[in-house]
Amino acid sequence: MSQQGAALQSYNNELVKCIEELCGKRDDLQKQILSEEEEKQKLQNDIRILTEKLAKLNESLAKKVATRQEYDKTIAETEAAYMKIIESSHSLLNVLQREASVLKDKGVPGFANASTS
């Protein structure tokens, strides 16, 4: 019976040792879980902050793009109007030169040098 008691004691010791190892592994795993949950919270906070920054940046970009489009439109309209002024000035100059030439040909005094000045 003493042999059976010794075997039982050996099994008991082995069982306690296995339970302690399992508890140690569980504790290590719990530490890893807590660490990863903390990292997850940090990343979620970072994502929230970056999402807010992205939204503000998108809003700013949209306003700036709209303003740039207004500039482009104003510049295009101004250039078109300026080209019309240049064309009108050219046409006016041609008419004036033609009229001066006609007056010169008619011998109107004071127009003899009009085309050379």
Short mmCIF file of N, CA and C in Angstrom, two decimals:
data_model
loop_
_atom_site.label_atom_id
_atom_site.label_comp_id
_atom_site.label_asym_id
_atom_site.label_seq_id
_atom_site.Cartn_x
_atom_site.Cartn_y
_atom_site.Cartn_z
N MET A 1 0.82 -1.17 0.00
CA MET A 1 0.00 0.00 0.00
C MET A 1 0.87 1.25 0.00
N SER A 2 2.01 1.10 0.56
CA SER A 2 2.93 2.21 0.63
C SER A 2 3.40 2.59 -0.77
N GLN A 3 3.51 1.54 -1.63
CA GLN A 3 3.88 1.81 -3.02
C GLN A 3 2.78 2.59 -3.72
N GLN A 4 1.56 2.28 -3.49
CA GLN A 4 0.43 2.98 -4.09
C GLN A 4 0.36 4.41 -3.57
N GLY A 5 0.65 4.59 -2.29
CA GLY A 5 0.66 5.93 -1.72
C GLY A 5 1.75 6.78 -2.34
N ALA A 6 2.90 6.16 -2.61
CA ALA A 6 4.01 6.88 -3.23
C ALA A 6 3.66 7.25 -4.66
N ALA A 7 3.03 6.34 -5.38
CA ALA A 7 2.63 6.61 -6.76
C ALA A 7 1.60 7.73 -6.78
N LEU A 8 0.66 7.65 -5.85
CA LEU A 8 -0.37 8.68 -5.76
C LEU A 8 0.28 10.04 -5.45
N GLN A 9 1.22 10.05 -4.56
CA GLN A 9 1.92 11.30 -4.21
C GLN A 9 2.67 11.83 -5.43
N SER A 10 3.29 10.93 -6.20
CA SER A 10 4.03 11.32 -7.41
C SER A 10 3.07 11.91 -8.44
N TYR A 11 1.93 11.25 -8.63
CA TYR A 11 0.93 11.77 -9.58
C TYR A 11 0.42 13.14 -9.13
N ASN A 12 0.20 13.25 -7.82
CA ASN A 12 -0.29 14.51 -7.27
C ASN A 12 0.73 15.64 -7.51
N ASN A 13 1.98 15.34 -7.24
CA ASN A 13 3.04 16.34 -7.47
C ASN A 13 3.10 16.74 -8.95
N GLU A 14 3.01 15.77 -9.83
CA GLU A 14 3.04 16.02 -11.28
C GLU A 14 1.84 16.84 -11.71
N LEU A 15 0.67 16.52 -11.14
CA LEU A 15 -0.57 17.24 -11.45
C LEU A 15 -0.46 18.69 -10.99
N VAL A 16 0.04 18.92 -9.80
CA VAL A 16 0.21 20.27 -9.28
C VAL A 16 1.19 21.05 -10.17
N LYS A 17 2.28 20.37 -10.56
CA LYS A 17 3.28 21.00 -11.43
C LYS A 17 2.65 21.41 -12.77
N CYS A 18 1.84 20.56 -13.38
CA CYS A 18 1.17 20.85 -14.66
C CYS A 18 0.20 22.02 -14.50
N ILE A 19 -0.54 22.01 -13.39
CA ILE A 19 -1.50 23.09 -13.15
C ILE A 19 -0.77 24.42 -12.99
N GLU A 20 0.35 24.40 -12.26
CA GLU A 20 1.13 25.62 -12.08
C GLU A 20 1.68 26.13 -13.42
N GLU A 21 2.14 25.21 -14.28
CA GLU A 21 2.64 25.61 -15.62
C GLU A 21 1.52 26.23 -16.45
N LEU A 22 0.34 25.60 -16.40
CA LEU A 22 -0.80 26.14 -17.14
C LEU A 22 -1.18 27.53 -16.61
N CYS A 23 -1.16 27.69 -15.29
CA CYS A 23 -1.47 29.01 -14.71
C CYS A 23 -0.44 30.04 -15.13
N GLY A 24 0.83 29.64 -15.18
CA GLY A 24 1.89 30.56 -15.63
C GLY A 24 1.69 30.97 -17.08
N LYS A 25 1.36 29.99 -17.94
CA LYS A 25 1.12 30.29 -19.36
C LYS A 25 -0.10 31.19 -19.51
N ARG A 26 -1.14 30.92 -18.68
CA ARG A 26 -2.34 31.76 -18.72
C ARG A 26 -2.01 33.19 -18.30
N ASP A 27 -1.18 33.36 -17.27
CA ASP A 27 -0.79 34.69 -16.81
C ASP A 27 0.01 35.43 -17.89
N ASP A 28 0.92 34.71 -18.54
CA ASP A 28 1.68 35.33 -19.64
C ASP A 28 0.74 35.77 -20.76
N LEU A 29 -0.20 34.90 -21.08
CA LEU A 29 -1.16 35.22 -22.14
C LEU A 29 -2.02 36.43 -21.74
N GLN A 30 -2.41 36.50 -20.47
CA GLN A 30 -3.21 37.63 -19.99
C GLN A 30 -2.42 38.93 -20.14
N LYS A 31 -1.11 38.89 -19.82
CA LYS A 31 -0.27 40.08 -19.99
C LYS A 31 -0.21 40.50 -21.46
N GLN A 32 -0.09 39.52 -22.35
CA GLN A 32 -0.07 39.83 -23.79
C GLN A 32 -1.40 40.44 -24.23
N ILE A 33 -2.50 39.88 -23.73
CA ILE A 33 -3.83 40.39 -24.08
C ILE A 33 -3.97 41.84 -23.61
N LEU A 34 -3.58 42.12 -22.38
CA LEU A 34 -3.67 43.48 -21.86
C LEU A 34 -2.80 44.44 -22.67
N SER A 35 -1.61 44.00 -23.02
CA SER A 35 -0.71 44.83 -23.81
C SER A 35 -1.30 45.12 -25.19
N GLU A 36 -1.85 44.09 -25.82
CA GLU A 36 -2.44 44.28 -27.15
C GLU A 36 -3.71 45.13 -27.09
N GLU A 37 -4.49 44.97 -26.03
CA GLU A 37 -5.68 45.81 -25.88
C GLU A 37 -5.29 47.27 -25.69
N GLU A 38 -4.21 47.50 -24.96
CA GLU A 38 -3.70 48.87 -24.77
C GLU A 38 -3.22 49.44 -26.10
N GLU A 39 -2.50 48.63 -26.85
CA GLU A 39 -2.02 49.06 -28.18
C GLU A 39 -3.21 49.33 -29.11
N LYS A 40 -4.22 48.48 -29.03
CA LYS A 40 -5.42 48.66 -29.85
C LYS A 40 -6.10 50.00 -29.52
N GLN A 41 -6.23 50.31 -28.23
CA GLN A 41 -6.84 51.58 -27.82
C GLN A 41 -6.04 52.76 -28.35
N LYS A 42 -4.71 52.66 -28.25
CA LYS A 42 -3.85 53.73 -28.74
C LYS A 42 -4.03 53.92 -30.24
N LEU A 43 -4.06 52.82 -30.97
CA LEU A 43 -4.22 52.90 -32.43
C LEU A 43 -5.60 53.46 -32.80
N GLN A 44 -6.63 53.06 -32.08
CA GLN A 44 -7.96 53.59 -32.35
C GLN A 44 -8.01 55.09 -32.09
N ASN A 45 -7.34 55.54 -31.05
CA ASN A 45 -7.27 56.97 -30.75
C ASN A 45 -6.51 57.70 -31.86
N ASP A 46 -5.39 57.10 -32.29
CA ASP A 46 -4.61 57.70 -33.38
C ASP A 46 -5.45 57.79 -34.66
N ILE A 47 -6.21 56.74 -34.94
CA ILE A 47 -7.07 56.73 -36.12
C ILE A 47 -8.12 57.84 -36.02
N ARG A 48 -8.70 58.01 -34.84
CA ARG A 48 -9.71 59.05 -34.64
C ARG A 48 -9.09 60.42 -34.89
N ILE A 49 -7.92 60.65 -34.32
CA ILE A 49 -7.24 61.94 -34.50
C ILE A 49 -6.90 62.17 -35.97
N LEU A 50 -6.37 61.15 -36.62
CA LEU A 50 -6.00 61.28 -38.03
C LEU A 50 -7.24 61.46 -38.92
N THR A 51 -8.33 60.81 -38.56
CA THR A 51 -9.57 60.97 -39.32
C THR A 51 -10.08 62.41 -39.22
N GLU A 52 -9.99 62.98 -38.02
CA GLU A 52 -10.40 64.38 -37.83
C GLU A 52 -9.50 65.31 -38.64
N LYS A 53 -8.20 65.05 -38.60
CA LYS A 53 -7.26 65.88 -39.36
C LYS A 53 -7.54 65.76 -40.86
N LEU A 54 -7.82 64.54 -41.31
CA LEU A 54 -8.11 64.32 -42.72
C LEU A 54 -9.38 65.07 -43.14
N ALA A 55 -10.40 65.04 -42.30
CA ALA A 55 -11.65 65.74 -42.61
C ALA A 55 -11.40 67.25 -42.71
N LYS A 56 -10.62 67.81 -41.77
CA LYS A 56 -10.31 69.24 -41.81
C LYS A 56 -9.50 69.59 -43.05
N LEU A 57 -8.54 68.72 -43.39
CA LEU A 57 -7.71 68.96 -44.56
C LEU A 57 -8.55 68.89 -45.84
N ASN A 58 -9.44 67.93 -45.92
CA ASN A 58 -10.32 67.82 -47.09
C ASN A 58 -11.20 69.06 -47.23
N GLU A 59 -11.71 69.55 -46.11
CA GLU A 59 -12.55 70.75 -46.12
C GLU A 59 -11.74 71.96 -46.60
N SER A 60 -10.53 72.09 -46.08
CA SER A 60 -9.65 73.20 -46.48
C SER A 60 -9.32 73.11 -47.96
N LEU A 61 -9.00 71.91 -48.42
CA LEU A 61 -8.68 71.72 -49.84
C LEU A 61 -9.87 72.07 -50.72
N ALA A 62 -11.05 71.66 -50.33
CA ALA A 62 -12.24 71.95 -51.12
C ALA A 62 -12.46 73.45 -51.25
N LYS A 63 -12.28 74.18 -50.15
CA LYS A 63 -12.44 75.64 -50.20
C LYS A 63 -11.38 76.27 -51.10
N LYS A 64 -10.16 75.80 -50.98
CA LYS A 64 -9.07 76.37 -51.78
C LYS A 64 -9.24 76.05 -53.26
N VAL A 65 -9.70 74.85 -53.57
CA VAL A 65 -9.94 74.49 -54.97
C VAL A 65 -11.05 75.36 -55.55
N ALA A 66 -12.11 75.59 -54.77
CA ALA A 66 -13.22 76.44 -55.23
C ALA A 66 -12.72 77.87 -55.46
N THR A 67 -11.90 78.37 -54.55
CA THR A 67 -11.35 79.73 -54.71
C THR A 67 -10.45 79.80 -55.94
N ARG A 68 -9.63 78.76 -56.15
CA ARG A 68 -8.76 78.74 -57.33
C ARG A 68 -9.59 78.73 -58.61
N GLN A 69 -10.71 78.01 -58.60
CA GLN A 69 -11.58 78.00 -59.77
C GLN A 69 -12.17 79.39 -60.02
N GLU A 70 -12.48 80.11 -58.95
CA GLU A 70 -12.97 81.48 -59.12
C GLU A 70 -11.87 82.36 -59.73
N TYR A 71 -10.65 82.20 -59.24
CA TYR A 71 -9.53 82.94 -59.83
C TYR A 71 -9.38 82.61 -61.31
N ASP A 72 -9.42 81.31 -61.64
CA ASP A 72 -9.29 80.89 -63.04
C ASP A 72 -10.37 81.53 -63.91
N LYS A 73 -11.60 81.55 -63.41
CA LYS A 73 -12.71 82.13 -64.16
C LYS A 73 -12.50 83.63 -64.35
N THR A 74 -12.13 84.32 -63.27
CA THR A 74 -11.90 85.77 -63.35
C THR A 74 -10.76 86.09 -64.31
N ILE A 75 -9.68 85.32 -64.23
CA ILE A 75 -8.54 85.53 -65.12
C ILE A 75 -8.95 85.30 -66.56
N ALA A 76 -9.68 84.23 -66.83
CA ALA A 76 -10.11 83.93 -68.20
C ALA A 76 -11.02 85.04 -68.74
N GLU A 77 -11.96 85.50 -67.92
CA GLU A 77 -12.86 86.57 -68.35
C GLU A 77 -12.09 87.87 -68.60
N THR A 78 -11.15 88.17 -67.72
CA THR A 78 -10.35 89.39 -67.87
C THR A 78 -9.48 89.33 -69.11
N GLU A 79 -8.86 88.18 -69.35
CA GLU A 79 -8.03 88.01 -70.55
C GLU A 79 -8.87 88.15 -71.81
N ALA A 80 -10.07 87.57 -71.80
CA ALA A 80 -10.95 87.66 -72.97
C ALA A 80 -11.34 89.12 -73.22
N ALA A 81 -11.69 89.83 -72.16
CA ALA A 81 -12.06 91.24 -72.30
C ALA A 81 -10.86 92.06 -72.79
N TYR A 82 -9.68 91.76 -72.27
CA TYR A 82 -8.48 92.47 -72.68
C TYR A 82 -8.18 92.23 -74.16
N MET A 83 -8.38 90.99 -74.61
CA MET A 83 -8.17 90.68 -76.03
C MET A 83 -9.16 91.47 -76.89
N LYS A 84 -10.39 91.63 -76.43
CA LYS A 84 -11.36 92.42 -77.18
C LYS A 84 -10.92 93.88 -77.24
N ILE A 85 -10.38 94.39 -76.13
CA ILE A 85 -9.87 95.77 -76.12
C ILE A 85 -8.74 95.92 -77.12
N ILE A 86 -7.82 94.94 -77.12
CA ILE A 86 -6.70 95.00 -78.07
C ILE A 86 -7.22 94.96 -79.51
N GLU A 87 -8.17 94.06 -79.79
CA GLU A 87 -8.75 93.98 -81.14
C GLU A 87 -9.43 95.29 -81.51
N SER A 88 -10.19 95.86 -80.56
CA SER A 88 -10.88 97.13 -80.83
C SER A 88 -9.87 98.25 -81.06
N SER A 89 -8.81 98.27 -80.26
CA SER A 89 -7.78 99.29 -80.44
C SER A 89 -7.12 99.14 -81.80
N HIS A 90 -6.87 97.93 -82.21
CA HIS A 90 -6.26 97.68 -83.53
C HIS A 90 -7.20 98.14 -84.63
N SER A 91 -8.48 97.79 -84.48
CA SER A 91 -9.46 98.22 -85.49
C SER A 91 -9.56 99.74 -85.53
N LEU A 92 -9.57 100.39 -84.37
CA LEU A 92 -9.63 101.85 -84.30
C LEU A 92 -8.40 102.47 -84.96
N LEU A 93 -7.24 101.89 -84.69
CA LEU A 93 -6.01 102.40 -85.31
C LEU A 93 -6.09 102.27 -86.83
N ASN A 94 -6.57 101.12 -87.32
CA ASN A 94 -6.69 100.93 -88.77
C ASN A 94 -7.66 101.96 -89.38
N VAL A 95 -8.80 102.18 -88.72
CA VAL A 95 -9.77 103.16 -89.21
C VAL A 95 -9.15 104.55 -89.22
N LEU A 96 -8.47 104.90 -88.13
CA LEU A 96 -7.83 106.21 -88.04
C LEU A 96 -6.77 106.38 -89.12
N GLN A 97 -5.96 105.37 -89.34
CA GLN A 97 -4.93 105.46 -90.38
C GLN A 97 -5.56 105.59 -91.77
N ARG A 98 -6.64 104.87 -92.00
CA ARG A 98 -7.34 104.95 -93.28
C ARG A 98 -7.91 106.35 -93.50
N GLU A 99 -8.56 106.87 -92.44
CA GLU A 99 -9.14 108.21 -92.54
C GLU A 99 -8.06 109.26 -92.74
N ALA A 100 -6.95 109.11 -92.03
CA ALA A 100 -5.84 110.06 -92.19
C ALA A 100 -5.29 110.00 -93.61
N SER A 101 -5.22 108.79 -94.16
CA SER A 101 -4.72 108.63 -95.52
C SER A 101 -5.68 109.29 -96.52
N VAL A 102 -6.98 109.11 -96.28
CA VAL A 102 -7.98 109.73 -97.16
C VAL A 102 -7.87 111.24 -97.08
N LEU A 103 -7.76 111.77 -95.87
CA LEU A 103 -7.64 113.21 -95.70
C LEU A 103 -6.35 113.73 -96.31
N LYS A 104 -5.28 112.97 -96.22
CA LYS A 104 -4.00 113.37 -96.81
C LYS A 104 -4.13 113.41 -98.34
N ASP A 105 -4.79 112.37 -98.87
CA ASP A 105 -4.96 112.29 -100.31
C ASP A 105 -5.85 113.44 -100.82
N LYS A 106 -6.75 113.90 -100.00
CA LYS A 106 -7.63 115.01 -100.37
C LYS A 106 -6.91 116.34 -100.22
N GLY A 107 -5.74 116.29 -99.63
CA GLY A 107 -4.98 117.51 -99.47
C GLY A 107 -5.44 118.38 -98.34
N VAL A 108 -6.02 117.79 -97.32
CA VAL A 108 -6.46 118.56 -96.16
C VAL A 108 -5.22 119.01 -95.41
N PRO A 109 -5.12 120.31 -95.12
CA PRO A 109 -3.94 120.83 -94.43
C PRO A 109 -3.76 120.18 -93.06
N GLY A 110 -2.52 119.93 -92.69
CA GLY A 110 -2.20 119.35 -91.37
C GLY A 110 -2.16 117.84 -91.37
N PHE A 111 -2.50 117.20 -92.48
CA PHE A 111 -2.49 115.75 -92.54
C PHE A 111 -1.39 115.21 -93.45
N ALA A 112 -0.52 116.07 -93.89
CA ALA A 112 0.55 115.64 -94.77
C ALA A 112 1.52 114.74 -94.00
N ASN A 113 1.73 114.99 -92.71
CA ASN A 113 2.68 114.19 -91.90
C ASN A 113 1.99 113.25 -90.95
N ALA A 114 0.66 113.09 -91.03
CA ALA A 114 -0.09 112.30 -90.04
C ALA A 114 0.32 110.84 -90.05
N SER A 115 0.63 110.29 -91.23
CA SER A 115 0.96 108.88 -91.27
C SER A 115 2.39 108.61 -90.91
N THR A 116 3.24 109.65 -90.87
CA THR A 116 4.65 109.43 -90.54
C THR A 116 4.93 109.63 -89.08
N SER A 117 4.01 110.18 -88.31
CA SER A 117 4.29 110.42 -86.90
C SER A 117 3.92 109.28 -86.02
#
